[in-house]
Coordinates of C-alpha atoms and ligand atoms in Angstrom, one line a residue:
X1 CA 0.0 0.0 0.0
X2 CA 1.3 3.3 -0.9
X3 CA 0.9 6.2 1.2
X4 CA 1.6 9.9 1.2
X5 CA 5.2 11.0 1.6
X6 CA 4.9 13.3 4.5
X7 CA 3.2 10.9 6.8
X8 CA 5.5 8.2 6.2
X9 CA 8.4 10.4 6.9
X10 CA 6.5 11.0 9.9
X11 CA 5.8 7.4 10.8
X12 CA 9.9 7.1 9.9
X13 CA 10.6 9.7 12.4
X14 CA 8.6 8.2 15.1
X15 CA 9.1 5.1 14.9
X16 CA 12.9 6.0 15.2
X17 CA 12.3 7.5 18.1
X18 CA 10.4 5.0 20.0
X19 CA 13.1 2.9 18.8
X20 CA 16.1 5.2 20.0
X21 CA 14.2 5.5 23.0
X22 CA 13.4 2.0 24.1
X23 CA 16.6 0.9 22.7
X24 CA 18.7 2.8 25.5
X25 CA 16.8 1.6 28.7
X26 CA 18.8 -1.0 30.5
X27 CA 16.7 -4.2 30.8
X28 CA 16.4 -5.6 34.1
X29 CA 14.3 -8.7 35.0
X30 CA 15.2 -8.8 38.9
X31 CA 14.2 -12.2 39.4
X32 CA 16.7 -13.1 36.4
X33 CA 20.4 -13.5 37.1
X34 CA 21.4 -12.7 33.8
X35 CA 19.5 -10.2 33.7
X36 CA 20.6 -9.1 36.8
X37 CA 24.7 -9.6 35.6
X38 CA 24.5 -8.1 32.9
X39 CA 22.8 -5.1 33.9
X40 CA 25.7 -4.4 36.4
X41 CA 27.9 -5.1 33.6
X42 CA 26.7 -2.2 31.6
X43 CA 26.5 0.3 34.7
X44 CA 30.2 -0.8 35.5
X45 CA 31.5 -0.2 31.7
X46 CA 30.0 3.4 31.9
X47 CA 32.1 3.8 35.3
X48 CA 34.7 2.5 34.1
X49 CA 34.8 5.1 31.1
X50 CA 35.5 7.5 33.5
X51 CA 38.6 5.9 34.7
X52 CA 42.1 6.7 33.0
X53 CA 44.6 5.3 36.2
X54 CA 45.6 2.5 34.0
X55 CA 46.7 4.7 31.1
X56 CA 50.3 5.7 30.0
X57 CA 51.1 9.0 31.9
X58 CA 48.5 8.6 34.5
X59 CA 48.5 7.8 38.1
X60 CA 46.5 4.3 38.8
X61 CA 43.5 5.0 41.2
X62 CA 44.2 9.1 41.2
X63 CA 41.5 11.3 41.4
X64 CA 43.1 14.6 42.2
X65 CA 40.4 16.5 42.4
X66 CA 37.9 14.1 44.8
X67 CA 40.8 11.7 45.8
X68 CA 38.8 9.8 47.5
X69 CA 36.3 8.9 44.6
X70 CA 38.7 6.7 43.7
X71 CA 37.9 4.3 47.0
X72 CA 33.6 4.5 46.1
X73 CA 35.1 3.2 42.3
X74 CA 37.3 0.4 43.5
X75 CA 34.8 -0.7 46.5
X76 CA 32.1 -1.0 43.4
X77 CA 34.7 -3.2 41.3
X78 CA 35.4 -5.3 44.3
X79 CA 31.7 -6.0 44.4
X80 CA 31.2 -6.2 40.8
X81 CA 33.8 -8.8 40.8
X82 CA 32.2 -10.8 43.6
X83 CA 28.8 -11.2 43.2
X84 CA 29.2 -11.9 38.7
X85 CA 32.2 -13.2 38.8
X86 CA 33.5 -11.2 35.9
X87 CA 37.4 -10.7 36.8
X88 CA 37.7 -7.7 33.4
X89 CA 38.5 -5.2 35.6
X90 CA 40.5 -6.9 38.7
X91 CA 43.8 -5.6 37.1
X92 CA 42.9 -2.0 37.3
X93 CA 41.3 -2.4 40.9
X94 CA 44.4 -4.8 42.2
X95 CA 46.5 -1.7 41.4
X96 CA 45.4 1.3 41.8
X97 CA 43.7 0.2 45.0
X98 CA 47.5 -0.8 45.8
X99 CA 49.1 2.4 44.2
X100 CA 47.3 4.9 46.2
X101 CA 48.0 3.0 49.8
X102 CA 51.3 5.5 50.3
X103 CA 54.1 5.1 51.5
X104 CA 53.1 3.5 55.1
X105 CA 50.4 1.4 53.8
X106 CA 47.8 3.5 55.9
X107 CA 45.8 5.5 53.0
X108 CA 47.6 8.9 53.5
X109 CA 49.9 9.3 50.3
X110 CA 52.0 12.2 50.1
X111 CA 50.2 13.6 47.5
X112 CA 47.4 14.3 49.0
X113 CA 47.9 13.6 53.1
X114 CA 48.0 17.1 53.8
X115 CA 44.3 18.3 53.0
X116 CA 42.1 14.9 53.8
X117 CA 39.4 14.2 56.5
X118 CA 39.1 11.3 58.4
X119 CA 36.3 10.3 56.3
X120 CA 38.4 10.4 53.1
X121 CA 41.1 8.1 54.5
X122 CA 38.4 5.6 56.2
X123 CA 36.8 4.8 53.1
X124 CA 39.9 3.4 51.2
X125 CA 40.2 1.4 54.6
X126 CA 36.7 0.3 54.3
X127 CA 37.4 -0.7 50.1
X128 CA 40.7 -2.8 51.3
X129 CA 38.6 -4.5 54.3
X130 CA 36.3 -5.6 51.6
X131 CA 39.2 -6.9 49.7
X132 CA 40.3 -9.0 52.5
X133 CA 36.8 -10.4 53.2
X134 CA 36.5 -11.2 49.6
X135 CA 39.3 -12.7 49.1
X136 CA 40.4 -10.6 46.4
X137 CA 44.3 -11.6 45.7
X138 CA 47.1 -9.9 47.9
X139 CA 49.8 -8.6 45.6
X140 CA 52.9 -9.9 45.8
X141 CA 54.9 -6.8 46.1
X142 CA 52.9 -4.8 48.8
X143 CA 51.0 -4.4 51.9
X144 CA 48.3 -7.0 52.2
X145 CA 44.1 -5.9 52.0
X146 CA 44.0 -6.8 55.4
X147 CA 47.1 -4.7 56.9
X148 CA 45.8 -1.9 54.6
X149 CA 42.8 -1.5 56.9
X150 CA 44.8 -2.0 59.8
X151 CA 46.8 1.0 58.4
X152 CA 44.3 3.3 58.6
X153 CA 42.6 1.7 61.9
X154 CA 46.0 2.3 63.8
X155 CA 46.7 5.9 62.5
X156 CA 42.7 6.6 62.7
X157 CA 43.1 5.9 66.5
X158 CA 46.0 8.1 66.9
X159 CA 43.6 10.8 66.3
X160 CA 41.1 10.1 68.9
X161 CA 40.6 13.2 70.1
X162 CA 39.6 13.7 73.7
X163 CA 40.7 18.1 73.6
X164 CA 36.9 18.7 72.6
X165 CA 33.9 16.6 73.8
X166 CA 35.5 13.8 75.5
X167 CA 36.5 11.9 72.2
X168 CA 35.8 11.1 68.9
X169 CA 37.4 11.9 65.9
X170 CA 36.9 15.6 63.8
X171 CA 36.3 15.4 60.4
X172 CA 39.2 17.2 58.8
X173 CA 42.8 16.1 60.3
X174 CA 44.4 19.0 60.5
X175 CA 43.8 22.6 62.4
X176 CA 44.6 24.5 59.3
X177 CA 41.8 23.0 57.4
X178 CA 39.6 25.3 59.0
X179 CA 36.2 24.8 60.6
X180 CA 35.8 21.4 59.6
X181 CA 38.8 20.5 62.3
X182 CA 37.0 21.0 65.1
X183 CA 33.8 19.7 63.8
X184 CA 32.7 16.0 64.7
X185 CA 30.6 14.3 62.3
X186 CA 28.5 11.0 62.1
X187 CA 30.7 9.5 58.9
X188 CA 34.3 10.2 60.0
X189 CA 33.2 8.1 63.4
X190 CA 31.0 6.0 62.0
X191 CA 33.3 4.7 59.1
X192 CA 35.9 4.3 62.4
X193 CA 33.6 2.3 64.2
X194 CA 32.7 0.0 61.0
X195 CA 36.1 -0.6 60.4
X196 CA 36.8 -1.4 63.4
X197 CA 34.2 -3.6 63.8
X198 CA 35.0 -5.4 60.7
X199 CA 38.5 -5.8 61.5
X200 CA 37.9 -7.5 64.8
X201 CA 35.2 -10.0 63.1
X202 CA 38.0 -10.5 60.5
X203 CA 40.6 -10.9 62.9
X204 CA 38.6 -12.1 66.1
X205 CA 41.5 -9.5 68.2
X206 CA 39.2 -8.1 70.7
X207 CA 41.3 -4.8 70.6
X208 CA 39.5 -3.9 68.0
X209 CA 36.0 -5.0 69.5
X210 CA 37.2 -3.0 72.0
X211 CA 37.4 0.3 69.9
X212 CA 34.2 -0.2 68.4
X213 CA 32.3 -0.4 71.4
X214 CA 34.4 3.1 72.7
X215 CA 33.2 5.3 69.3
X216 CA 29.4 3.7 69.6
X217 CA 29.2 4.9 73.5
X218 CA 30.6 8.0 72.2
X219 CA 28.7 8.6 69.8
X220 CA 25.7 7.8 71.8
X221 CA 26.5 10.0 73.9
X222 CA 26.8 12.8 72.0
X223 CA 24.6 14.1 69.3
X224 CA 25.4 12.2 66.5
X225 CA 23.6 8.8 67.3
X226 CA 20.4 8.7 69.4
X227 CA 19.9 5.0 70.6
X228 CA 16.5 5.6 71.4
X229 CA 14.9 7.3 68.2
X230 CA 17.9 6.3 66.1
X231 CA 17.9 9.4 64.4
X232 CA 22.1 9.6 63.3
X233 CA 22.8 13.6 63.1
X234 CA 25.4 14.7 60.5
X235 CA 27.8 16.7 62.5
X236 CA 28.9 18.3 66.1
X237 CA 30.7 21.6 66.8
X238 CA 33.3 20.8 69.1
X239 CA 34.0 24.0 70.2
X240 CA 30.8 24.3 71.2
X241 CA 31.0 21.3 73.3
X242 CA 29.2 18.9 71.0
X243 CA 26.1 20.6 72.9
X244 CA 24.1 20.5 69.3
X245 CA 23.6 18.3 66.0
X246 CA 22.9 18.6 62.7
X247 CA 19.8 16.7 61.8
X248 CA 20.4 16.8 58.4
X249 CA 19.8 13.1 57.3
X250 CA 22.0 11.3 54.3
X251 CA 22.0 7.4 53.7
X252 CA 25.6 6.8 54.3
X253 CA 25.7 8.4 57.5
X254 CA 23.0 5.8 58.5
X255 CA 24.1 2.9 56.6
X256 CA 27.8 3.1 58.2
X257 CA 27.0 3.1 61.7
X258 CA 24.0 0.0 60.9
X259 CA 26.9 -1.8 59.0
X260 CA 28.8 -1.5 62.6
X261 CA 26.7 -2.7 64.4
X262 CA 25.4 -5.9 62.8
X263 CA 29.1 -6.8 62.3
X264 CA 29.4 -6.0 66.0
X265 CA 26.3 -8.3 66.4
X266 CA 27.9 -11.3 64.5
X267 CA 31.3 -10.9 65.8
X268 CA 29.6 -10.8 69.9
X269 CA 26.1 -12.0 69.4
X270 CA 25.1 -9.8 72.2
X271 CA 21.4 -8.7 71.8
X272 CA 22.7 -4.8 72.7
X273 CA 24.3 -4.8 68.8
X274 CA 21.1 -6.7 67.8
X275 CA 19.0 -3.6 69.2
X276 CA 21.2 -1.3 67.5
X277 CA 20.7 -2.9 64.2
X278 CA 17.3 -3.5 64.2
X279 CA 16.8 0.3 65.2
X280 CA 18.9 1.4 63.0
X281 CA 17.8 -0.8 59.7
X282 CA 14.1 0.1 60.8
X283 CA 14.8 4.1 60.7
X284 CA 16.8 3.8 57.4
X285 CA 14.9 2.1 55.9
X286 CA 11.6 4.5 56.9
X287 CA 13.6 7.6 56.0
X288 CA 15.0 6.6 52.4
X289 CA 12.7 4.8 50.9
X290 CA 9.6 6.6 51.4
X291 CA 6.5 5.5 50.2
X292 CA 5.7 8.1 47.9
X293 CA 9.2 7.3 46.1
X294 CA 8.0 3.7 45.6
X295 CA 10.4 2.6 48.1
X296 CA 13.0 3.8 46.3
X297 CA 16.1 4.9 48.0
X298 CA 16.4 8.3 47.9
X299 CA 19.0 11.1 49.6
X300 CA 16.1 12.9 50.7
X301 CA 18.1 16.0 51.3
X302 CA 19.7 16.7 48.0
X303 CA 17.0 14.7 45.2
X304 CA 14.0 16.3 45.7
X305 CA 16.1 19.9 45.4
X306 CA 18.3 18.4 42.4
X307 CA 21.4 19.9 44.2
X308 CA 23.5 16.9 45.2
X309 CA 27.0 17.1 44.6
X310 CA 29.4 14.5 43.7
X311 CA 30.2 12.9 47.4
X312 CA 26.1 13.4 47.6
X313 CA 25.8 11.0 44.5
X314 CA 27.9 8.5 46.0
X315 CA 25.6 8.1 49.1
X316 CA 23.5 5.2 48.0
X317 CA 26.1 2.8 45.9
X318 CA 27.3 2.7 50.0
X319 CA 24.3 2.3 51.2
X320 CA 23.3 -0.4 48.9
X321 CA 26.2 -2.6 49.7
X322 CA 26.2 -2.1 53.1
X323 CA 22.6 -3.2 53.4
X324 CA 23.8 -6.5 51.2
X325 CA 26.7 -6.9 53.8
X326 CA 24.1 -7.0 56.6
X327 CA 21.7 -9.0 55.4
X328 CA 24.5 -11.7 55.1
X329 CA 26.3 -11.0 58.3
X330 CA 22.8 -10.9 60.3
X331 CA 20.4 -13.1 58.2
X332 CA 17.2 -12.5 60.1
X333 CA 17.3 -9.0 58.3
X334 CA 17.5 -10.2 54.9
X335 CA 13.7 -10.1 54.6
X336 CA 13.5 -6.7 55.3
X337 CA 16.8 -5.6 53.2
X338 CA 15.9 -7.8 49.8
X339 CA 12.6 -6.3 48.8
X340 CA 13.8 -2.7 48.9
X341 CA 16.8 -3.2 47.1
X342 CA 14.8 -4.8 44.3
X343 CA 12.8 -1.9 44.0
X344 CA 15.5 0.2 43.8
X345 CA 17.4 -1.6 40.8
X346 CA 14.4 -1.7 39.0
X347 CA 13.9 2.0 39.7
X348 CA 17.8 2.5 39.3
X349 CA 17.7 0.5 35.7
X350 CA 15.3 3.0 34.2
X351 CA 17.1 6.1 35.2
X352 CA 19.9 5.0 32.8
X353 CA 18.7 5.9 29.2
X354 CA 20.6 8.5 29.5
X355 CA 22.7 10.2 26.2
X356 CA 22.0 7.3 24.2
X357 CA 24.7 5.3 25.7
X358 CA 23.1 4.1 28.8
X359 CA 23.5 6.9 31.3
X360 CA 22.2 6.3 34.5
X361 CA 20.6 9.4 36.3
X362 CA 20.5 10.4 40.0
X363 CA 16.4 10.1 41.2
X364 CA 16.0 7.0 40.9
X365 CA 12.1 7.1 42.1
X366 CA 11.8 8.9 38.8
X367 CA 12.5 5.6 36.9
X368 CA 13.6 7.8 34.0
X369 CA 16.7 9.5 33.3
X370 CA 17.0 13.2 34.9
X371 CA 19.0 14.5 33.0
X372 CA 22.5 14.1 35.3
X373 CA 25.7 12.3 33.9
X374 CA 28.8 10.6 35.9
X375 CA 30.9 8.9 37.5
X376 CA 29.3 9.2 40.4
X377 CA 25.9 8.0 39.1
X378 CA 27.4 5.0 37.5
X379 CA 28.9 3.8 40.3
X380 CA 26.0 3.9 42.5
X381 CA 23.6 2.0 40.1
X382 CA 26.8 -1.0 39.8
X383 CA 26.4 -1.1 43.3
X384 CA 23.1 -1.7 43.9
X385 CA 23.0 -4.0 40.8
X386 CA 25.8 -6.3 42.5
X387 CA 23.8 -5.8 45.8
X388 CA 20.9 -7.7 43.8
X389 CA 22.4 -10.7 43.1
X390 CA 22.5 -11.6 46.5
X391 CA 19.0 -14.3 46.4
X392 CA 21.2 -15.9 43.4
X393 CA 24.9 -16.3 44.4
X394 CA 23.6 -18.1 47.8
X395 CA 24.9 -16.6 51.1
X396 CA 27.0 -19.1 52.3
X397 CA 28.8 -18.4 49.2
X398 CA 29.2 -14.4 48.9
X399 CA 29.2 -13.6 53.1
X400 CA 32.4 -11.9 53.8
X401 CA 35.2 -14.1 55.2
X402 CA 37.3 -14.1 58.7
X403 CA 40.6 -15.0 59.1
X404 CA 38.7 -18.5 60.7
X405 CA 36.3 -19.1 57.7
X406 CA 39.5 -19.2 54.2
X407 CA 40.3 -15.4 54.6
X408 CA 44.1 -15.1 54.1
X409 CA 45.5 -11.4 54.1
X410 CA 48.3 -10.9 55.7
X411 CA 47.7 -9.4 59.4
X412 CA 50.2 -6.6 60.4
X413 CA 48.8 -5.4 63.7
X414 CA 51.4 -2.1 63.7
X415 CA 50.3 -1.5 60.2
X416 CA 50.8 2.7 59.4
X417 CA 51.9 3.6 63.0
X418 CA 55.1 4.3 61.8
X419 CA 52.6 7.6 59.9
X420 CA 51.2 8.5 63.8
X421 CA 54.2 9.7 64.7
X422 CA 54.9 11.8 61.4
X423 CA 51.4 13.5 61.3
X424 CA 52.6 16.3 62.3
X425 CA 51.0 18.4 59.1
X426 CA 53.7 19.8 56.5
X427 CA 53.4 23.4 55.2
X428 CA 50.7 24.4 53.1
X429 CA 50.4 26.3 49.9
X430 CA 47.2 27.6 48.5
X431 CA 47.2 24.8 46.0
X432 CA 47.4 22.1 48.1
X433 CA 44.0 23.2 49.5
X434 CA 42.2 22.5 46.0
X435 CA 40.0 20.2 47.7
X436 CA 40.2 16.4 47.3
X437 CA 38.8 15.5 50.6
X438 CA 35.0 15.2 51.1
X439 CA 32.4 18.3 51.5
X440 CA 29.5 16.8 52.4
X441 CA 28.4 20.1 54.4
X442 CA 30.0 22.9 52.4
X443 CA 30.2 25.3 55.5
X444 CA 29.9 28.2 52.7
X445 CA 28.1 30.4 55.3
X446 CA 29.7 28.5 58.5
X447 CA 28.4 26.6 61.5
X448 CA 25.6 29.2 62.0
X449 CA 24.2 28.7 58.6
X450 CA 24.2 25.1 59.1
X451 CA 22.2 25.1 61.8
X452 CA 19.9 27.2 60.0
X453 CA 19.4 24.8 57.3
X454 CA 19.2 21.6 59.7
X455 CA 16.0 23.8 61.5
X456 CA 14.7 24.0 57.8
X457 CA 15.3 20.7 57.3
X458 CA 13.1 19.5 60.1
X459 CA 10.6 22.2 59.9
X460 CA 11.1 24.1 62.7
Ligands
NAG501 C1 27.9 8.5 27.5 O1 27.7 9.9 27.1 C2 28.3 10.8 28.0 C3 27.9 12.2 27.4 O2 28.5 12.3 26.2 C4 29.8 10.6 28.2 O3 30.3 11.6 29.0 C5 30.0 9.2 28.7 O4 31.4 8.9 28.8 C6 29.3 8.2 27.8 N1 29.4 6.8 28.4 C7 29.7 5.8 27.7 C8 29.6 4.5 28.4 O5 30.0 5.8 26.5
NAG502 C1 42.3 0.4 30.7 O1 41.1 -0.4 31.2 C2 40.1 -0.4 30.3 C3 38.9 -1.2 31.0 O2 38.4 -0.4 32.0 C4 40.5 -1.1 29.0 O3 39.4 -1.1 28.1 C5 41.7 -0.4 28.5 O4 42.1 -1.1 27.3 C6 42.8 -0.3 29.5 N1 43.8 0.6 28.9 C7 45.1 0.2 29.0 C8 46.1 1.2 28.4 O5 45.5 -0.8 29.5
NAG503 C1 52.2 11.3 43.5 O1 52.6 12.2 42.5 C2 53.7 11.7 41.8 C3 54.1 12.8 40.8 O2 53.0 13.1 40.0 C4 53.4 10.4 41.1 O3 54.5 9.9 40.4 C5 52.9 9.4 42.1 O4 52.5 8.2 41.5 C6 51.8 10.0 42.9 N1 51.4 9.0 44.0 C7 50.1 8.8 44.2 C8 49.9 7.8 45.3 O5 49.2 9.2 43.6
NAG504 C1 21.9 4.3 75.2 O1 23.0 5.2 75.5 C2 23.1 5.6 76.8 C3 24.3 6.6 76.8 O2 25.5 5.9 76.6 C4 23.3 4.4 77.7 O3 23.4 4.9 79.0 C5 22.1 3.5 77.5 O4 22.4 2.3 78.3 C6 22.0 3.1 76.1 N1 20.8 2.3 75.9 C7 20.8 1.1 75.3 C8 19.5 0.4 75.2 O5 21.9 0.6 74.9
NAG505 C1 10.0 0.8 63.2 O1 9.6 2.1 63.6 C2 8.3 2.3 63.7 C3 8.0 3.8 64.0 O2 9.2 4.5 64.4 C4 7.6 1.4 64.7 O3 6.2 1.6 64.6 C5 7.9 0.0 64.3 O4 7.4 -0.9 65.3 C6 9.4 -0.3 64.1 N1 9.6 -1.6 63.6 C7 10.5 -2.4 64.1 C8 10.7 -3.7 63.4 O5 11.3 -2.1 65.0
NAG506 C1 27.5 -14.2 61.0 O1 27.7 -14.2 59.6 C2 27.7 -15.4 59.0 C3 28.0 -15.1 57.5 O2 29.3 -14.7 57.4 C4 26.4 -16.1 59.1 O3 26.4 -17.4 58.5 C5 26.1 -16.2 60.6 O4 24.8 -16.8 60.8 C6 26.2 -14.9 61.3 N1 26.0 -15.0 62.7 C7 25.0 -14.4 63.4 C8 25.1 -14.6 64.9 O5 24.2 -13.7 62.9
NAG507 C1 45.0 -17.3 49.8 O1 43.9 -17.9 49.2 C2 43.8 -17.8 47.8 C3 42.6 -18.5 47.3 O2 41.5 -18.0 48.0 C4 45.1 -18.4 47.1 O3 45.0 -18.1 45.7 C5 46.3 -17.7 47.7 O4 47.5 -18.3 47.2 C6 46.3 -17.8 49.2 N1 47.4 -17.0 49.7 C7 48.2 -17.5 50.7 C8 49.3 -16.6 51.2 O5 48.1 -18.6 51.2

């Protein structure tokens, strides 16, 4: 049949872009593990385009600009690796997760040592604990996963800080970094306490069981953690005492201290680490993955708004894993965890027609692409695409090892002292301060306007 030209250049344009449209969605059947596999597969090739460290004339794992980016990409790779099994990328992650452990093995490499928080160090701590409890391969020339996080355990405690509020540790190291080095805040303590908590599941050392439980009672008892409402607070002014918080809530500030305390719970089994995770899973997962979002995980601070920032967009790839981790390290949660993680995948999956190429967006609830493309985006949707293979891979299988259950890093229980005693902080010039550390709370108008905005936050 013949029809008129112009409407079947018309039916030729639309049925090109139906086409170009449905053919950049990524197709996830979540009760399929293909599916599943090679969804992630597609979300880790666009993160991975972002990565140059394995290029002539670059730095493997350097980020100079958000250094420690480079720890959220190698802790979705390690993931990536574990849960499909696909082993492309392990060269790149063996090495750069290696290359940017310094000089004492302890996450504070000259390059960048002088302008990071605690929060930027812990993380690359947290990525090589997951290395150890993964088994991923030591390297034969350098420090082992395991005394990696040690590393940064041993020089993290150095710090403890007992000048302003009776502990904890600030966010930024050093005084010269401004406000942010009297400032105590929920994810440079929390990541503390999960690694330490991790290492002494790992390593079944009680010293380290023994730090854990001192940052959770001092946290507690401050404003950061509230063991009665479970409400976890962003950050304290020291100088102030720690008399106030920040309620200003974000998922990873949450998920870290949860991920403590369920590894505290399997490493003890005392019902006081049970408590704390049930409180905390319960509040989490209330918060951000609110009905009206589909029970989709959401930042709730930044989406709605459209004004998260890079760290921001990182949030819930950490989230997502550590809710895997503790539905494998406390099983009676699994139930709970599973069903919202599906429902974020399947939101996540259709926020990545992005650019033709299979950008994934940031708002997941929208289950459309919103327009935003990065690294940052990619590497969240990996994560909670590995975090969904969990029904399929079996949980005997994919739990995280101990040193007791085929876990073989090296220990080195003085791992990155040696960097204690040398943090005494070098000169700074104006460049050096570019920024590579963290800004989850940019302090553009300081504490005051902080506070101002938490008070918005919550509606008072
Ligand atoms: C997709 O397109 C964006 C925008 O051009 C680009 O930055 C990104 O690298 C592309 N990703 C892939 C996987 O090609
Ligand atoms: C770097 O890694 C990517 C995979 O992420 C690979 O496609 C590329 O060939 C590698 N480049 C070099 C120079 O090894
Ligand atoms: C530090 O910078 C030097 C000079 O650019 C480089 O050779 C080295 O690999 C960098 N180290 C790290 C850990 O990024
Ligand atoms: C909550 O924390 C306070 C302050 O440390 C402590 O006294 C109390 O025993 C804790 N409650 C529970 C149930 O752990
Ligand atoms: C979770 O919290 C809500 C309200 O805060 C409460 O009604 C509910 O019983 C809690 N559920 C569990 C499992 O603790
Ligand atoms: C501890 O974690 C393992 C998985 O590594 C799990 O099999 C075991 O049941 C957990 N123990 C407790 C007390 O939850
Ligand atoms: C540790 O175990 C892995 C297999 O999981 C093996 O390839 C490696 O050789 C072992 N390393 C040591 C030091 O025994």
């Amino acid at each position: 049949m013949l029809i008129s030209g112009t409407s079947s250049i018309c039916a030729v344009i639309l049925y090109a872009l139906t086409l170009g449209y449905q053919a950049h969605a990524i197709e996830l059947d979540i009760n399929n593990e293909q599916s599943i596999k090679d969804a992630a597969s597609t979300a880790t090739y666009g993160m991975m385009v972002w990565y140059h460290g394995n290029e002539t004339g670059q730095i493997p794992g350097a980020f100079p600009s958000k250094w420690w980016e480079g720890s959220a990409l190698f802790y979705a790779l390690l993931n990536y690796w574990h849960f499909t099994g696909d082993n492309t990328y392990n060269d790149e992650l063996s090495v750069g997760l290696q290359w940017q452990s310094g000089t004492n093995g302890d996450y504070l490499p000259s390059n960048y040592s002088h302008f990071l928080g605690n929060d930027d160090q812990v993380f690359w701590g947290l990525a090589a604990m997951t290395a150890a409890e993964l088994k991923f391969p030591d390297v034969s020339n350098g420090f082992s996963w395991l005394s990696l996080a040690q590393g940064v355990f041993n020089s993290q405690k150095g710090r403890w800080d007992t000048t302003m509020c009776g502990g904890g540790l600030t966010w930024q190291m050093f005084s010269y970094q401004g406000s942010g080095s009297t400032m105590k805040n929920a994810i440079s303590n929390g990541g503390f306490f999960q690694l330490a908590a991790r290492l002494a599941r790992y390593t079944d050392n009680n010293e380290y069981a023994t730090w854990a439980s001192k940052v959770w009672d001092w946290s507690v008892n401050s404003p950061l953690v509230n063991n009665k409402t479970w409400i976890v607070q962003d950050s304290t002014e020291g100088t102030e005492n720690c008399k106030n918080g920040a309620n200003i809530p974000w998922t990873y500030n949450y998920g870290t201290y949860l991920m403590g305390a369920a590894y505290m719970y399997n490493y003890t089994g005392d019902s006081k680490w049970l408590d704390a995770t049930n409180g905390l899973l319960n509040i989490t997962l209330q918060t951000f993955f609110r009905q009206e979002s589909g029970y989709v995980m959401e930042d709730i601070t930044c989406e709605p708004r459209e004004i998260c920032n890079n760290n921001e967009v990182l949030f819930k790839g950490l989230l997502s894993t550590w809710l895997s981790y503790v539905a494998l390290v406390v099983p009676k949660t699994y139930d709970l965890i599973m069903p919202k993680l599906q429902s974020s995948a399947v939101a996540a999956a259709k926020s990545c027609t992005g650019n033709n190429n299979y950008t994934c967006g940031v708002q997941w609830y929208k289950s459309q692409w919103d327009g935003w493309t990065g690294m940052e985006e990619q590497i969240s949707v990996s994560q909670v695409f590995s975090a969904n293979l969990l029904p399929f891979v079996g949980a005997k299988a994919v739990a995280p090892v101990t040193s007791n259950t085929g876990g073989n890093s090296t220990s080195d229980p003085n791992a990155g002292l040696q960097s204690t005693k040398d943090n005494t902080p070098k000169p700074v010039t104006t460049g050096d301060k570019a920024g590579a550390g963290i800004l989850t709370v940019v302090l553009v108008g300081g504490w005051a306007a902080l506070m101002a905005f938490a008070a918005l936050g919550s509606g008072a």
